[in-house]
Short mmCIF file of N, CA, C and O in Angstrom, two decimals:
data_model
loop_
_atom_site.label_atom_id
_atom_site.label_comp_id
_atom_site.label_asym_id
_atom_site.label_seq_id
_atom_site.Cartn_x
_atom_site.Cartn_y
_atom_site.Cartn_z
N MET N 1 -6.57 32.84 -30.23
CA MET N 1 -5.19 32.40 -30.08
C MET N 1 -4.66 32.06 -31.48
O MET N 1 -5.33 31.40 -32.27
N SER N 2 -3.44 32.46 -31.73
CA SER N 2 -2.84 32.23 -33.05
C SER N 2 -2.38 30.77 -33.20
O SER N 2 -2.19 30.06 -32.21
N ASP N 3 -2.22 30.38 -34.44
CA ASP N 3 -1.71 29.03 -34.71
C ASP N 3 -0.30 28.86 -34.17
O ASP N 3 0.07 27.79 -33.70
N CYS N 4 0.48 29.95 -34.21
CA CYS N 4 1.85 29.92 -33.68
C CYS N 4 1.83 29.60 -32.18
O CYS N 4 2.63 28.79 -31.70
N ALA N 5 0.91 30.23 -31.45
CA ALA N 5 0.79 29.99 -30.01
C ALA N 5 0.34 28.56 -29.74
O ALA N 5 0.86 27.89 -28.84
N ARG N 6 -0.64 28.07 -30.50
CA ARG N 6 -1.12 26.70 -30.32
C ARG N 6 0.02 25.69 -30.54
O ARG N 6 0.19 24.75 -29.78
N THR N 7 0.78 25.93 -31.59
CA THR N 7 1.90 25.04 -31.90
C THR N 7 2.95 25.09 -30.79
O THR N 7 3.46 24.06 -30.37
N ALA N 8 3.24 26.30 -30.32
CA ALA N 8 4.24 26.46 -29.25
C ALA N 8 3.77 25.77 -27.98
O ALA N 8 4.58 25.14 -27.29
N ILE N 9 2.50 25.86 -27.65
CA ILE N 9 1.96 25.19 -26.45
C ILE N 9 2.11 23.68 -26.58
O ILE N 9 2.58 23.01 -25.67
N ALA N 10 1.71 23.15 -27.72
CA ALA N 10 1.81 21.69 -27.94
C ALA N 10 3.27 21.25 -27.91
O ALA N 10 3.60 20.22 -27.29
N ASP N 11 4.14 22.01 -28.55
CA ASP N 11 5.56 21.65 -28.58
C ASP N 11 6.18 21.72 -27.19
O ASP N 11 6.96 20.85 -26.80
N LEU N 12 5.84 22.76 -26.42
CA LEU N 12 6.38 22.88 -25.07
C LEU N 12 5.86 21.78 -24.17
O LEU N 12 6.60 21.22 -23.35
N ASP N 13 4.59 21.43 -24.33
CA ASP N 13 4.02 20.34 -23.54
C ASP N 13 4.79 19.04 -23.80
O ASP N 13 5.17 18.34 -22.85
N GLN N 14 5.05 18.74 -25.06
CA GLN N 14 5.81 17.54 -25.41
C GLN N 14 7.24 17.62 -24.88
O GLN N 14 7.77 16.66 -24.33
N LEU N 15 7.85 18.78 -25.01
CA LEU N 15 9.22 18.97 -24.54
C LEU N 15 9.30 18.77 -23.03
O LEU N 15 10.25 18.16 -22.53
N LEU N 16 8.32 19.27 -22.29
CA LEU N 16 8.33 19.10 -20.83
C LEU N 16 8.21 17.64 -20.43
O LEU N 16 8.79 17.21 -19.43
N GLU N 17 7.48 16.86 -21.22
CA GLU N 17 7.41 15.42 -20.96
C GLU N 17 8.76 14.76 -21.23
O GLU N 17 9.19 13.89 -20.48
N GLU N 18 9.42 15.19 -22.31
CA GLU N 18 10.76 14.67 -22.61
C GLU N 18 11.75 15.04 -21.51
O GLU N 18 12.58 14.23 -21.10
N GLU N 19 11.64 16.28 -21.03
CA GLU N 19 12.52 16.76 -19.97
C GLU N 19 12.30 15.94 -18.69
O GLU N 19 13.26 15.55 -18.02
N ARG N 20 11.04 15.68 -18.37
CA ARG N 20 10.72 14.87 -17.18
C ARG N 20 11.33 13.48 -17.30
O ARG N 20 11.95 12.97 -16.36
N ALA N 21 11.19 12.87 -18.47
CA ALA N 21 11.75 11.53 -18.69
C ALA N 21 13.28 11.56 -18.55
O ALA N 21 13.87 10.65 -17.95
N ALA N 22 13.90 12.60 -19.07
CA ALA N 22 15.36 12.73 -18.96
C ALA N 22 15.78 12.91 -17.51
O ALA N 22 16.77 12.32 -17.06
N LEU N 23 15.03 13.71 -16.76
CA LEU N 23 15.34 13.92 -15.35
C LEU N 23 15.20 12.63 -14.56
O LEU N 23 16.06 12.28 -13.75
N LEU N 24 14.12 11.93 -14.79
CA LEU N 24 13.88 10.67 -14.06
C LEU N 24 14.89 9.60 -14.47
O LEU N 24 15.25 8.74 -13.66
N GLY N 25 15.35 9.66 -15.72
CA GLY N 25 16.31 8.68 -16.21
C GLY N 25 17.76 9.07 -15.99
O GLY N 25 18.66 8.29 -16.31
N GLY N 26 17.98 10.27 -15.46
CA GLY N 26 19.35 10.72 -15.21
C GLY N 26 20.12 11.06 -16.48
O GLY N 26 21.35 11.06 -16.48
N ASP N 27 19.42 11.36 -17.55
CA ASP N 27 20.05 11.67 -18.84
C ASP N 27 20.37 13.15 -18.92
O ASP N 27 19.62 13.95 -19.50
N LEU N 28 21.49 13.56 -18.33
CA LEU N 28 21.85 14.97 -18.27
C LEU N 28 22.19 15.54 -19.65
O LEU N 28 21.95 16.72 -19.90
N ALA N 29 22.72 14.73 -20.54
CA ALA N 29 23.04 15.21 -21.89
C ALA N 29 21.77 15.62 -22.62
O ALA N 29 21.76 16.62 -23.34
N ALA N 30 20.69 14.88 -22.43
CA ALA N 30 19.42 15.23 -23.07
C ALA N 30 18.89 16.55 -22.54
O ALA N 30 18.31 17.35 -23.29
N LEU N 31 19.09 16.81 -21.25
CA LEU N 31 18.62 18.07 -20.66
C LEU N 31 19.28 19.27 -21.33
O LEU N 31 18.63 20.28 -21.59
N ASP N 32 20.55 19.14 -21.60
CA ASP N 32 21.28 20.23 -22.24
C ASP N 32 20.71 20.51 -23.62
O ASP N 32 20.54 21.67 -24.01
N LYS N 33 20.37 19.47 -24.36
CA LYS N 33 19.82 19.62 -25.71
C LYS N 33 18.42 20.24 -25.68
O LYS N 33 18.05 20.99 -26.57
N LEU N 34 17.66 19.92 -24.65
CA LEU N 34 16.29 20.43 -24.54
C LEU N 34 16.23 21.89 -24.12
O LEU N 34 15.27 22.59 -24.43
N LEU N 35 17.25 22.36 -23.44
CA LEU N 35 17.23 23.71 -22.88
C LEU N 35 17.04 24.80 -23.93
O LEU N 35 16.23 25.71 -23.75
N GLU N 36 17.76 24.71 -25.03
CA GLU N 36 17.65 25.75 -26.06
C GLU N 36 16.25 25.76 -26.67
O GLU N 36 15.65 26.82 -26.83
N ARG N 37 15.73 24.58 -26.99
CA ARG N 37 14.37 24.50 -27.55
C ARG N 37 13.35 25.05 -26.57
O ARG N 37 12.42 25.76 -26.96
N LYS N 38 13.54 24.73 -25.31
CA LYS N 38 12.62 25.19 -24.28
C LYS N 38 12.62 26.71 -24.19
O LYS N 38 11.57 27.35 -24.10
N SER N 39 13.79 27.31 -24.23
CA SER N 39 13.91 28.77 -24.16
C SER N 39 13.19 29.44 -25.32
O SER N 39 12.48 30.43 -25.13
N VAL N 40 13.37 28.91 -26.52
CA VAL N 40 12.71 29.48 -27.71
C VAL N 40 11.20 29.39 -27.57
O VAL N 40 10.48 30.36 -27.85
N LEU N 41 10.71 28.25 -27.14
CA LEU N 41 9.25 28.08 -27.00
C LEU N 41 8.68 29.00 -25.92
O LEU N 41 7.61 29.59 -26.11
N ILE N 42 9.38 29.14 -24.82
CA ILE N 42 8.90 30.02 -23.75
C ILE N 42 8.89 31.47 -24.22
O ILE N 42 7.95 32.21 -23.93
N GLU N 43 9.90 31.87 -24.96
CA GLU N 43 9.93 33.23 -25.51
C GLU N 43 8.76 33.46 -26.46
O GLU N 43 8.12 34.52 -26.45
N THR N 44 8.46 32.47 -27.29
CA THR N 44 7.34 32.57 -28.21
C THR N 44 6.03 32.74 -27.45
O THR N 44 5.22 33.61 -27.78
N LEU N 45 5.84 31.98 -26.41
CA LEU N 45 4.61 32.07 -25.62
C LEU N 45 4.55 33.36 -24.81
O LEU N 45 3.46 33.90 -24.60
N ALA N 46 5.68 33.85 -24.38
CA ALA N 46 5.70 35.09 -23.59
C ALA N 46 5.17 36.26 -24.41
O ALA N 46 4.51 37.16 -23.85
N ARG N 47 5.42 36.24 -25.71
CA ARG N 47 4.92 37.32 -26.57
C ARG N 47 3.39 37.30 -26.67
O ARG N 47 2.78 38.33 -26.92
N GLU N 48 2.79 36.14 -26.47
CA GLU N 48 1.33 36.02 -26.63
C GLU N 48 0.63 35.67 -25.32
O GLU N 48 -0.54 35.31 -25.33
N ALA N 49 1.33 35.78 -24.21
CA ALA N 49 0.81 35.33 -22.91
C ALA N 49 -0.48 36.03 -22.49
O ALA N 49 -1.30 35.45 -21.81
N THR N 50 -0.67 37.27 -22.87
CA THR N 50 -1.87 37.99 -22.43
C THR N 50 -3.13 37.42 -23.05
O THR N 50 -4.20 37.51 -22.46
N SER N 51 -3.03 36.79 -24.21
CA SER N 51 -4.23 36.27 -24.86
C SER N 51 -4.49 34.80 -24.57
O SER N 51 -5.52 34.27 -24.98
N ILE N 52 -3.58 34.12 -23.85
CA ILE N 52 -3.75 32.68 -23.64
C ILE N 52 -3.44 32.22 -22.21
O ILE N 52 -2.87 31.16 -22.01
N PRO N 53 -3.82 32.96 -21.18
CA PRO N 53 -3.42 32.57 -19.82
C PRO N 53 -3.95 31.21 -19.38
O PRO N 53 -3.24 30.45 -18.73
N GLN N 54 -5.20 30.88 -19.70
CA GLN N 54 -5.75 29.60 -19.23
C GLN N 54 -5.07 28.41 -19.90
O GLN N 54 -4.95 27.35 -19.30
N GLU N 55 -4.58 28.57 -21.12
CA GLU N 55 -3.88 27.48 -21.81
C GLU N 55 -2.48 27.25 -21.23
O GLU N 55 -1.91 26.18 -21.39
N LEU N 56 -1.95 28.25 -20.55
CA LEU N 56 -0.60 28.14 -20.01
C LEU N 56 -0.56 27.47 -18.64
O LEU N 56 0.50 27.00 -18.22
N GLU N 57 -1.69 27.41 -17.95
CA GLU N 57 -1.70 26.85 -16.59
C GLU N 57 -1.16 25.42 -16.52
O GLU N 57 -0.31 25.13 -15.66
N PRO N 58 -1.58 24.50 -17.39
CA PRO N 58 -1.01 23.14 -17.33
C PRO N 58 0.50 23.13 -17.58
O PRO N 58 1.22 22.34 -16.98
N LEU N 59 0.96 24.04 -18.44
CA LEU N 59 2.40 24.12 -18.70
C LEU N 59 3.14 24.62 -17.47
O LEU N 59 4.24 24.15 -17.17
N GLN N 60 2.56 25.58 -16.76
CA GLN N 60 3.19 26.09 -15.55
C GLN N 60 3.32 25.00 -14.50
O GLN N 60 4.34 24.91 -13.80
N ILE N 61 2.31 24.16 -14.40
CA ILE N 61 2.36 23.03 -13.45
C ILE N 61 3.50 22.08 -13.82
O ILE N 61 4.28 21.65 -12.97
N LYS N 62 3.63 21.78 -15.10
CA LYS N 62 4.70 20.88 -15.55
C LYS N 62 6.07 21.53 -15.38
O LYS N 62 7.04 20.86 -15.03
N LEU N 63 6.16 22.83 -15.62
CA LEU N 63 7.42 23.54 -15.41
C LEU N 63 7.84 23.47 -13.95
O LEU N 63 9.02 23.22 -13.65
N ARG N 64 6.90 23.66 -13.02
CA ARG N 64 7.20 23.57 -11.59
C ARG N 64 7.63 22.16 -11.22
O ARG N 64 8.59 21.96 -10.48
N ARG N 65 6.90 21.18 -11.73
CA ARG N 65 7.22 19.77 -11.45
C ARG N 65 8.64 19.45 -11.91
O ARG N 65 9.43 18.85 -11.17
N ASN N 66 8.97 19.87 -13.13
CA ASN N 66 10.30 19.58 -13.66
C ASN N 66 11.39 20.33 -12.91
O ASN N 66 12.49 19.82 -12.72
N ARG N 67 11.07 21.55 -12.48
CA ARG N 67 12.06 22.31 -11.71
C ARG N 67 12.37 21.59 -10.39
O ARG N 67 13.52 21.49 -9.97
N GLU N 68 11.33 21.05 -9.75
CA GLU N 68 11.54 20.30 -8.51
C GLU N 68 12.38 19.05 -8.76
O GLU N 68 13.27 18.72 -7.98
N LEU N 69 12.10 18.35 -9.86
CA LEU N 69 12.90 17.18 -10.21
C LEU N 69 14.35 17.57 -10.48
O LEU N 69 15.29 16.87 -10.06
N PHE N 70 14.54 18.69 -11.16
CA PHE N 70 15.88 19.17 -11.44
C PHE N 70 16.63 19.50 -10.15
O PHE N 70 17.79 19.15 -9.99
N GLU N 71 15.95 20.16 -9.23
CA GLU N 71 16.57 20.49 -7.94
C GLU N 71 16.95 19.24 -7.17
O GLU N 71 18.01 19.18 -6.54
N GLN N 72 16.10 18.21 -7.24
CA GLN N 72 16.42 16.95 -6.58
C GLN N 72 17.61 16.27 -7.24
O GLN N 72 18.47 15.69 -6.56
N ALA N 73 17.67 16.35 -8.57
CA ALA N 73 18.81 15.77 -9.29
C ALA N 73 20.10 16.48 -8.90
O ALA N 73 21.13 15.84 -8.68
N LEU N 74 20.04 17.81 -8.80
CA LEU N 74 21.22 18.56 -8.39
C LEU N 74 21.65 18.19 -6.97
O LEU N 74 22.84 18.06 -6.70
N ALA N 75 20.69 18.03 -6.09
CA ALA N 75 21.01 17.63 -4.71
C ALA N 75 21.69 16.26 -4.70
O ALA N 75 22.65 16.04 -3.96
N GLY N 76 21.21 15.36 -5.54
CA GLY N 76 21.83 14.05 -5.64
C GLY N 76 23.25 14.13 -6.17
O GLY N 76 24.15 13.46 -5.67
N LEU N 77 23.45 14.97 -7.18
CA LEU N 77 24.80 15.15 -7.73
C LEU N 77 25.74 15.75 -6.70
O LEU N 77 26.91 15.36 -6.60
N ARG N 78 25.23 16.70 -5.92
CA ARG N 78 26.06 17.30 -4.86
C ARG N 78 26.44 16.25 -3.82
O ARG N 78 27.57 16.23 -3.34
N ALA N 79 25.49 15.39 -3.47
CA ALA N 79 25.76 14.35 -2.47
C ALA N 79 26.83 13.39 -2.99
O ALA N 79 27.74 13.00 -2.25
N VAL N 80 26.74 13.02 -4.26
CA VAL N 80 27.74 12.14 -4.86
C VAL N 80 29.10 12.83 -4.88
O VAL N 80 30.12 12.22 -4.53
N SER N 81 29.10 14.09 -5.25
CA SER N 81 30.36 14.86 -5.29
C SER N 81 30.99 14.94 -3.90
O SER N 81 32.20 14.74 -3.75
N ASP N 82 30.17 15.21 -2.89
CA ASP N 82 30.67 15.27 -1.51
C ASP N 82 31.25 13.92 -1.08
O ASP N 82 32.29 13.86 -0.44
N ARG N 83 30.55 12.85 -1.44
CA ARG N 83 31.01 11.52 -1.06
C ARG N 83 32.33 11.18 -1.75
O ARG N 83 33.25 10.63 -1.14
N LEU N 84 32.43 11.52 -3.04
CA LEU N 84 33.67 11.27 -3.76
C LEU N 84 34.82 12.08 -3.17
O LEU N 84 35.95 11.58 -3.06
N GLN N 85 34.54 13.31 -2.78
CA GLN N 85 35.57 14.14 -2.15
C GLN N 85 36.04 13.51 -0.83
O GLN N 85 37.22 13.46 -0.54
N ALA N 86 35.09 13.02 -0.05
CA ALA N 86 35.44 12.38 1.22
C ALA N 86 36.28 11.13 0.97
O ALA N 86 37.27 10.89 1.68
N LEU N 87 35.92 10.35 -0.03
CA LEU N 87 36.71 9.16 -0.35
C LEU N 87 38.11 9.52 -0.84
O LEU N 87 39.09 8.86 -0.50
N ARG N 88 38.20 10.61 -1.63
CA ARG N 88 39.50 11.09 -2.09
C ARG N 88 40.37 11.50 -0.91
O ARG N 88 41.55 11.21 -0.86
N GLU N 89 39.76 12.19 0.05
CA GLU N 89 40.51 12.63 1.22
C GLU N 89 41.02 11.44 2.03
O GLU N 89 42.14 11.45 2.52
N VAL N 90 40.17 10.42 2.15
CA VAL N 90 40.60 9.22 2.87
C VAL N 90 41.74 8.55 2.12
O VAL N 90 42.73 8.13 2.71
N HIS N 91 41.61 8.48 0.81
CA HIS N 91 42.66 7.86 0.00
C HIS N 91 43.97 8.63 0.10
O HIS N 91 45.05 8.04 0.08
N GLU N 92 43.87 9.94 0.20
CA GLU N 92 45.07 10.78 0.30
C GLU N 92 45.62 10.83 1.71
O GLU N 92 46.65 11.43 1.97
N GLY N 93 44.94 10.27 2.63
CA GLY N 93 45.43 10.24 4.00
C GLY N 93 44.33 10.53 4.99
O GLY N 93 44.08 9.76 5.89
N GLY N 94 43.68 11.63 4.85
CA GLY N 94 42.58 11.97 5.74
C GLY N 94 43.03 12.60 7.05
O GLY N 94 44.20 12.95 7.24
N GLU N 95 42.06 12.76 7.92
CA GLU N 95 42.33 13.36 9.23
C GLU N 95 41.61 12.56 10.30
O GLU N 95 40.63 11.88 10.05
N THR N 96 42.14 12.69 11.48
CA THR N 96 41.52 12.06 12.65
C THR N 96 41.76 12.99 13.82
O THR N 96 42.29 14.08 13.66
N TYR N 97 41.37 12.57 15.00
CA TYR N 97 41.57 13.39 16.20
C TYR N 97 42.38 12.59 17.21
O TYR N 97 42.21 11.38 17.35
N ASP N 98 43.26 13.28 17.91
CA ASP N 98 44.06 12.59 18.92
C ASP N 98 43.28 12.57 20.24
O ASP N 98 42.15 13.04 20.32
N VAL N 99 43.91 12.03 21.29
CA VAL N 99 43.23 11.89 22.58
C VAL N 99 42.85 13.23 23.19
O VAL N 99 41.95 13.31 24.01
N SER N 100 43.54 14.29 22.77
CA SER N 100 43.24 15.63 23.29
C SER N 100 42.16 16.34 22.48
O SER N 100 41.78 17.46 22.80
N GLY N 101 41.70 15.69 21.40
CA GLY N 101 40.68 16.30 20.58
C GLY N 101 41.22 17.21 19.49
O GLY N 101 40.47 17.89 18.82
N ARG N 102 42.54 17.21 19.31
CA ARG N 102 43.14 18.01 18.26
C ARG N 102 43.14 17.24 16.95
O ARG N 102 43.32 16.02 16.94
N ARG N 103 42.94 17.96 15.85
CA ARG N 103 42.93 17.34 14.53
C ARG N 103 44.34 16.88 14.18
O ARG N 103 45.31 17.58 14.44
N ARG N 104 44.41 15.72 13.60
CA ARG N 104 45.70 15.14 13.24
C ARG N 104 45.60 14.56 11.83
O ARG N 104 44.65 13.85 11.52
N SER N 105 46.56 14.89 10.97
CA SER N 105 46.58 14.37 9.60
C SER N 105 47.14 12.97 9.59
O SER N 105 48.10 12.66 10.30
N ILE N 106 46.56 12.15 8.76
CA ILE N 106 47.08 10.81 8.51
C ILE N 106 47.59 10.85 7.08
O ILE N 106 46.83 11.02 6.14
N GLU N 107 48.87 10.72 6.92
CA GLU N 107 49.46 10.85 5.60
C GLU N 107 49.41 9.53 4.86
O GLU N 107 49.56 8.46 5.45
N LYS N 108 49.21 9.63 3.56
CA LYS N 108 49.16 8.44 2.71
C LYS N 108 50.52 7.74 2.75
O LYS N 108 51.56 8.38 2.69
N GLY N 109 50.46 6.46 2.87
CA GLY N 109 51.69 5.68 2.85
C GLY N 109 52.39 5.61 4.19
O GLY N 109 53.38 4.92 4.33
N ALA N 110 51.89 6.31 5.18
CA ALA N 110 52.53 6.26 6.50
C ALA N 110 52.31 4.87 7.08
O ALA N 110 51.25 4.29 6.96
N GLN N 111 53.33 4.35 7.66
CA GLN N 111 53.25 3.03 8.25
C GLN N 111 52.74 3.15 9.68
O GLN N 111 53.39 3.74 10.52
N HIS N 112 51.58 2.63 9.92
CA HIS N 112 51.01 2.63 11.26
C HIS N 112 50.83 1.18 11.67
O HIS N 112 50.31 0.38 10.92
N ARG N 113 51.27 0.87 12.84
CA ARG N 113 51.12 -0.49 13.34
C ARG N 113 49.82 -0.58 14.11
O ARG N 113 49.50 0.28 14.91
N LEU N 114 49.12 -1.61 13.83
CA LEU N 114 47.93 -1.91 14.59
C LEU N 114 48.32 -2.93 15.66
O LEU N 114 48.96 -3.93 15.36
N GLU N 115 47.94 -2.67 16.85
CA GLU N 115 48.24 -3.60 17.92
C GLU N 115 47.08 -4.59 18.00
O GLU N 115 45.92 -4.20 18.09
N LYS N 116 47.41 -5.85 17.90
CA LYS N 116 46.38 -6.88 18.00
C LYS N 116 46.44 -7.51 19.36
O LYS N 116 47.50 -7.87 19.85
N ARG N 117 45.30 -7.60 19.97
CA ARG N 117 45.22 -8.23 21.28
C ARG N 117 44.23 -9.37 21.22
O ARG N 117 43.21 -9.29 20.56
N ALA N 118 44.55 -10.41 21.93
CA ALA N 118 43.66 -11.56 21.93
C ALA N 118 42.65 -11.43 23.03
O ALA N 118 42.76 -10.83 24.01
#
């Protein structure tokens, strides 16, 4: 194995740990910065992959682990986005259903009286 490959393996291993910490910490800006370095290191290793398969196995495990964390982070962001959209819709008026089950818009600022009963 070449010194270039050894260095790339060590650098990618360290980068994957940084990526994991960023994912767990919710530091999306750090992920963006790591992406370019990660791509370069993976390309470097891809050129020498036939001579170093056993050294790549731990990196593949970390890559899978980080991909799963990334997918979970995306799912969380989608959930937040959906919730914010729902809150925006409520703020803008929202919708409800009438006694017949038909959808009915509730417009923002519309004056609706609530009947209070004792």
